[in-house]
Amino acid sequence: MPTLINVCGASRSGTTMLDVMLGNGQSAFSCGEVYAWFRPWRTHHRKIRCACGSDPCPVWEKIAYVPEARFHRTVCDRLNVDFVIDSSKYMPWLIDTQSWAEKSGISVFNVLIYKPPIELAYSQFKRGRDPLGWRDDFVKYHGRLLRLGFPFSAVSYRELVRSPAKILGDICSRIGMHYVSGQEMAARVQSHHVFGSFGVRQQLDGGELRIRAEPEFSDDFERVRETIQARIDRDSEVCDIVDELERRSVGRRPGERTSTQFRRPLVMPAWYHVSRLKGAVRRVFPQDFAAPESSTEWERRS
Ligand SMILES: [Zn+2]
């Protein structure tokens, strides 16, 4: 049975990188943040701008013009692949893909990538922002998925960049994808990514995915690190989420195939409907394209 792999995560967690690594696999197609095509919220989403550089892209010509509910199945059928990788992080889309997959006879594996809080704090700190500025997005994104009983396995970004072959191998064994040596590094296949992280797309332009290990913390940060860590440790909501993410880490229980069946509640939470409504309005009145950024910025406004 073909498999849809949803790569999800909060803003700037490395989703595009993991998406591309999986898309390098055999019989796989990585489509990027495709929800922006079907549910556009910025003016530039109305046109496919494919990473391959062709305009129009002959591959997207075959798959783009179908109803959204048939998209993933169409990719598998028309491109003759067993795995379709989607890194749309927008939660209503992520949730809707579960029932589309079930109805169109494909299985689903959801993998969530996350950065440990102290690294999120460092990212903020080195940009001169509040070191705890990530907190609300982090709690909102993960808290909503967990409360919904959304099934997913987790991957720590740090572990992925430290041991990419091992972690990717673990994920592949869970989804039944044959791991190809070096799959995490070289662009084995022509990428037809759309939208997603601009930085990773720039790296792809060189034909190779260069994994940048997270730098050690600066001396400035080291001086305040303990204080920040203490504040994180006192935040029970954040700690509970991190504990749950670690419990679900692929490295913890390699080879185990977790249940991927999502039982959609009869009544979806209010944020789902609000988010869909805002999306519908934005579709009619899209924003102008301002600067390259991950489309998960949308999550902050939802
Ligand atoms: Zn293309």
XYZ file of C-alpha atoms and ligand atoms in Angstrom:
303
model
C 0.000 0.000 0.000
C 1.371 3.480 -0.807
C 2.308 5.586 2.196
C 1.853 9.273 2.961
C 4.575 10.595 5.248
C 3.598 13.816 6.971
C 6.637 15.657 8.298
C 5.392 18.140 10.868
C 6.771 20.378 13.586
C 6.619 23.895 14.996
C 8.276 26.789 13.167
C 11.947 26.391 12.257
C 12.274 22.860 13.556
C 13.960 21.371 10.483
C 10.882 19.964 8.732
C 12.055 20.829 5.217
C 15.402 19.164 5.827
C 13.802 15.930 7.028
C 11.313 16.098 4.155
C 14.147 16.283 1.615
C 16.091 13.447 3.273
C 13.059 11.172 3.056
C 12.352 12.320 -0.483
C 15.814 11.094 -1.453
C 14.650 7.557 -0.779
C 13.765 4.973 -3.366
C 10.307 5.235 -4.863
C 9.645 8.463 -2.958
C 8.398 11.895 -3.944
C 8.797 14.889 -1.700
C 6.304 17.664 -2.411
C 7.246 20.273 0.204
C 4.585 22.424 1.871
C 1.939 21.630 -0.713
C -0.985 22.881 1.351
C -0.006 26.406 0.297
C -0.932 25.489 -3.274
C -4.338 24.096 -2.381
C -5.112 26.594 0.375
C -3.149 29.694 -0.687
C -2.780 32.516 1.805
C -0.198 34.597 0.002
C -0.285 35.835 -3.557
C 2.766 33.803 -4.610
C 1.056 30.584 -3.546
C -1.174 30.817 -6.610
C 1.671 29.710 -8.829
C 3.788 26.591 -8.533
C 7.429 27.583 -8.239
C 9.213 24.273 -8.295
C 12.729 23.698 -6.906
C 13.681 22.075 -10.243
C 13.526 25.513 -11.870
C 11.321 24.490 -14.828
C 8.347 26.738 -15.474
C 5.970 25.074 -15.810
C 7.359 22.010 -14.068
C 6.390 18.920 -16.113
C 6.027 16.833 -12.951
C 3.654 19.273 -11.221
C 1.646 19.565 -14.448
C 0.686 15.912 -13.866
C -0.336 16.225 -10.210
C -1.293 19.787 -9.292
C -4.755 20.040 -10.830
C -6.732 17.542 -8.776
C -8.983 18.025 -5.745
C -6.912 18.339 -2.574
C -8.412 15.173 -1.120
C -7.072 13.163 -4.072
C -3.649 14.784 -4.236
C -1.469 12.270 -2.367
C -3.056 9.291 -4.085
C -2.597 10.998 -7.449
C 1.115 11.507 -6.741
C 1.552 7.795 -6.004
C -0.422 6.702 -9.057
C 0.809 9.145 -11.697
C 4.442 9.316 -10.576
C 4.511 5.612 -9.755
C 5.996 6.012 -6.278
C 5.299 4.201 -3.004
C 5.976 7.142 -0.675
C 4.761 10.723 -0.853
C 6.279 13.138 1.650
C 4.377 16.253 2.669
C 5.865 18.847 5.059
C 2.803 21.083 5.375
C 2.731 21.899 9.066
C -0.588 23.700 8.986
C -2.654 21.692 11.420
C -6.076 21.613 9.733
C -4.386 20.277 6.576
C -2.426 17.744 8.592
C -5.620 16.529 10.200
C -7.588 16.452 6.943
C -4.894 14.357 5.214
C -5.621 11.531 7.667
C -9.137 10.941 6.401
C -8.217 11.552 2.741
C -5.522 8.878 3.006
C -7.882 6.389 4.583
C -10.540 6.991 1.918
C -8.076 6.704 -0.960
C -6.411 3.546 0.333
C -3.017 4.806 1.440
C -1.413 4.431 4.846
C -0.073 7.356 6.854
C 3.013 7.860 8.986
C 3.286 11.144 10.865
C 6.719 12.187 12.033
C 7.249 15.326 14.090
C 10.653 16.985 14.328
C 11.447 19.260 17.266
C 14.253 21.271 18.772
C 14.950 21.074 22.507
C 13.823 24.254 24.334
C 17.335 25.422 25.238
C 18.250 25.396 21.522
C 15.124 27.338 20.663
C 16.148 29.799 23.376
C 19.610 30.110 21.834
C 18.168 30.729 18.349
C 16.142 33.589 19.761
C 18.993 34.919 21.893
C 21.485 35.181 19.049
C 18.936 37.184 17.036
C 18.599 39.600 19.927
C 15.089 38.415 20.796
C 13.451 37.229 23.991
C 15.054 33.829 24.757
C 11.641 32.497 25.773
C 9.844 33.967 22.760
C 9.353 30.485 21.236
C 7.371 29.274 24.231
C 3.792 30.083 23.226
C 4.120 28.660 19.695
C 5.782 25.546 21.060
C 3.060 24.899 23.627
C 0.266 25.720 21.194
C 1.491 23.544 18.335
C 2.448 20.455 20.329
C -0.295 20.828 22.920
C -3.005 20.866 20.263
C -1.701 17.737 18.540
C -1.316 15.853 21.812
C -4.746 16.806 23.162
C -6.267 15.725 19.876
C -4.701 12.267 20.205
C -2.899 12.812 16.922
C -0.633 9.823 16.270
C 2.994 10.658 15.529
C 6.548 9.576 16.123
C 9.069 12.243 17.106
C 12.594 13.077 15.995
C 14.934 15.423 17.799
C 16.607 17.837 15.384
C 19.780 17.638 17.429
C 19.898 13.842 17.197
C 19.168 14.001 13.480
C 22.112 16.320 12.747
C 24.403 14.377 15.062
C 23.614 10.928 13.640
C 21.675 11.501 10.401
C 22.286 8.043 8.941
C 21.173 6.268 12.097
C 18.051 8.356 12.696
C 17.013 8.285 9.059
C 17.621 4.534 9.011
C 15.360 4.178 12.069
C 12.594 6.163 10.387
C 12.936 4.159 7.173
C 12.668 0.875 9.042
C 9.451 2.084 10.643
C 7.803 2.994 7.387
C 9.109 0.117 5.309
C 11.278 2.336 3.111
C 14.579 0.886 1.979
C 17.312 3.120 3.428
C 19.867 4.049 0.780
C 23.353 4.756 2.080
C 23.996 8.509 1.906
C 20.301 9.290 1.501
C 20.656 12.005 4.152
C 23.373 13.864 2.265
C 23.249 13.862 -1.500
C 20.324 14.947 -3.598
C 19.895 11.575 -5.279
C 16.882 12.579 -7.239
C 15.797 15.817 -8.842
C 13.883 17.750 -6.236
C 10.418 19.030 -7.097
C 9.827 20.726 -3.771
C 7.388 23.608 -3.579
C 7.282 26.330 -0.918
C 8.890 25.336 2.411
C 12.086 26.576 3.954
C 13.969 28.977 1.714
C 17.295 28.192 3.416
C 17.076 24.476 2.716
C 16.041 25.156 -0.862
C 19.148 27.278 -1.304
C 21.229 24.399 0.005
C 19.520 22.086 -2.454
C 20.460 24.320 -5.325
C 24.020 23.101 -4.839
C 22.794 19.532 -5.448
C 23.732 18.433 -1.983
C 22.004 18.728 1.353
C 24.657 20.021 3.705
C 23.673 19.336 7.262
C 24.793 22.107 9.517
C 25.453 20.854 13.009
C 24.153 23.259 15.591
C 27.012 25.449 16.789
C 28.075 25.341 20.386
C 26.551 28.085 22.471
C 28.321 31.442 22.477
C 30.076 32.745 25.595
C 27.372 35.392 25.961
C 24.696 32.731 26.021
C 26.650 30.482 28.369
C 26.549 33.284 30.942
C 22.729 33.274 31.015
C 22.128 29.669 30.051
C 21.586 28.312 33.555
C 19.069 31.018 34.367
C 17.138 30.321 31.161
C 17.302 26.567 31.711
C 15.959 27.033 35.237
C 12.996 28.982 33.868
C 12.334 26.251 31.302
C 12.573 23.592 34.017
C 9.954 25.425 36.073
C 7.531 25.510 33.130
C 5.558 22.320 33.685
C 3.615 22.650 30.427
C 6.816 22.764 28.365
C 8.431 19.969 30.400
C 5.424 17.681 29.954
C 5.496 18.221 26.190
C 9.237 17.537 25.975
C 8.818 14.356 28.042
C 6.108 13.165 25.669
C 8.176 13.994 22.579
C 11.148 12.106 23.990
C 8.914 9.160 24.791
C 7.807 9.065 21.163
C 11.312 9.435 19.686
C 12.124 7.001 16.909
C 15.589 6.412 18.400
C 14.035 5.154 21.626
C 12.266 2.235 20.074
C 13.895 1.640 16.697
C 12.044 -0.553 14.280
C 8.717 -0.265 16.045
C 5.882 0.748 13.801
C 3.533 2.919 15.788
C -0.175 3.033 15.208
C -1.031 5.679 12.673
C -4.785 5.507 12.906
C -6.253 8.867 13.809
C -9.693 8.838 15.354
C -11.146 12.166 14.356
C -13.342 13.514 17.168
C -17.005 13.968 16.338
C -16.656 17.602 17.350
C -13.392 19.193 16.309
C -11.912 21.803 18.658
C -12.771 25.464 18.032
C -9.231 26.347 16.863
C -9.632 23.958 13.915
C -12.751 25.764 12.667
C -11.316 29.223 13.362
C -8.159 28.336 11.498
C -10.121 26.979 8.504
C -12.267 30.089 8.452
C -9.253 32.388 8.524
C -7.712 30.302 5.745
C -10.848 30.684 3.622
C -10.800 34.463 4.075
C -7.097 34.647 3.252
C -7.697 32.634 0.126
C -9.948 35.389 -1.154
C -7.713 38.183 0.158
C -4.167 36.773 0.030
C -1.237 38.696 1.450
C 1.493 39.937 -0.835
C 4.713 38.011 -0.768
C 7.026 39.930 1.560
C 10.126 37.904 2.332
C 11.246 34.303 2.047
C 10.133 32.534 5.167
C 8.555 29.357 6.256
C 4.838 29.289 5.792
C 4.445 28.220 9.388
C 4.488 31.935 10.164
C 0.818 31.490 9.421
C 0.483 29.340 12.511
C 1.293 32.331 14.678
C -1.626 34.221 13.289
C -4.068 31.332 13.412
Zn 9.817 20.469 -10.786
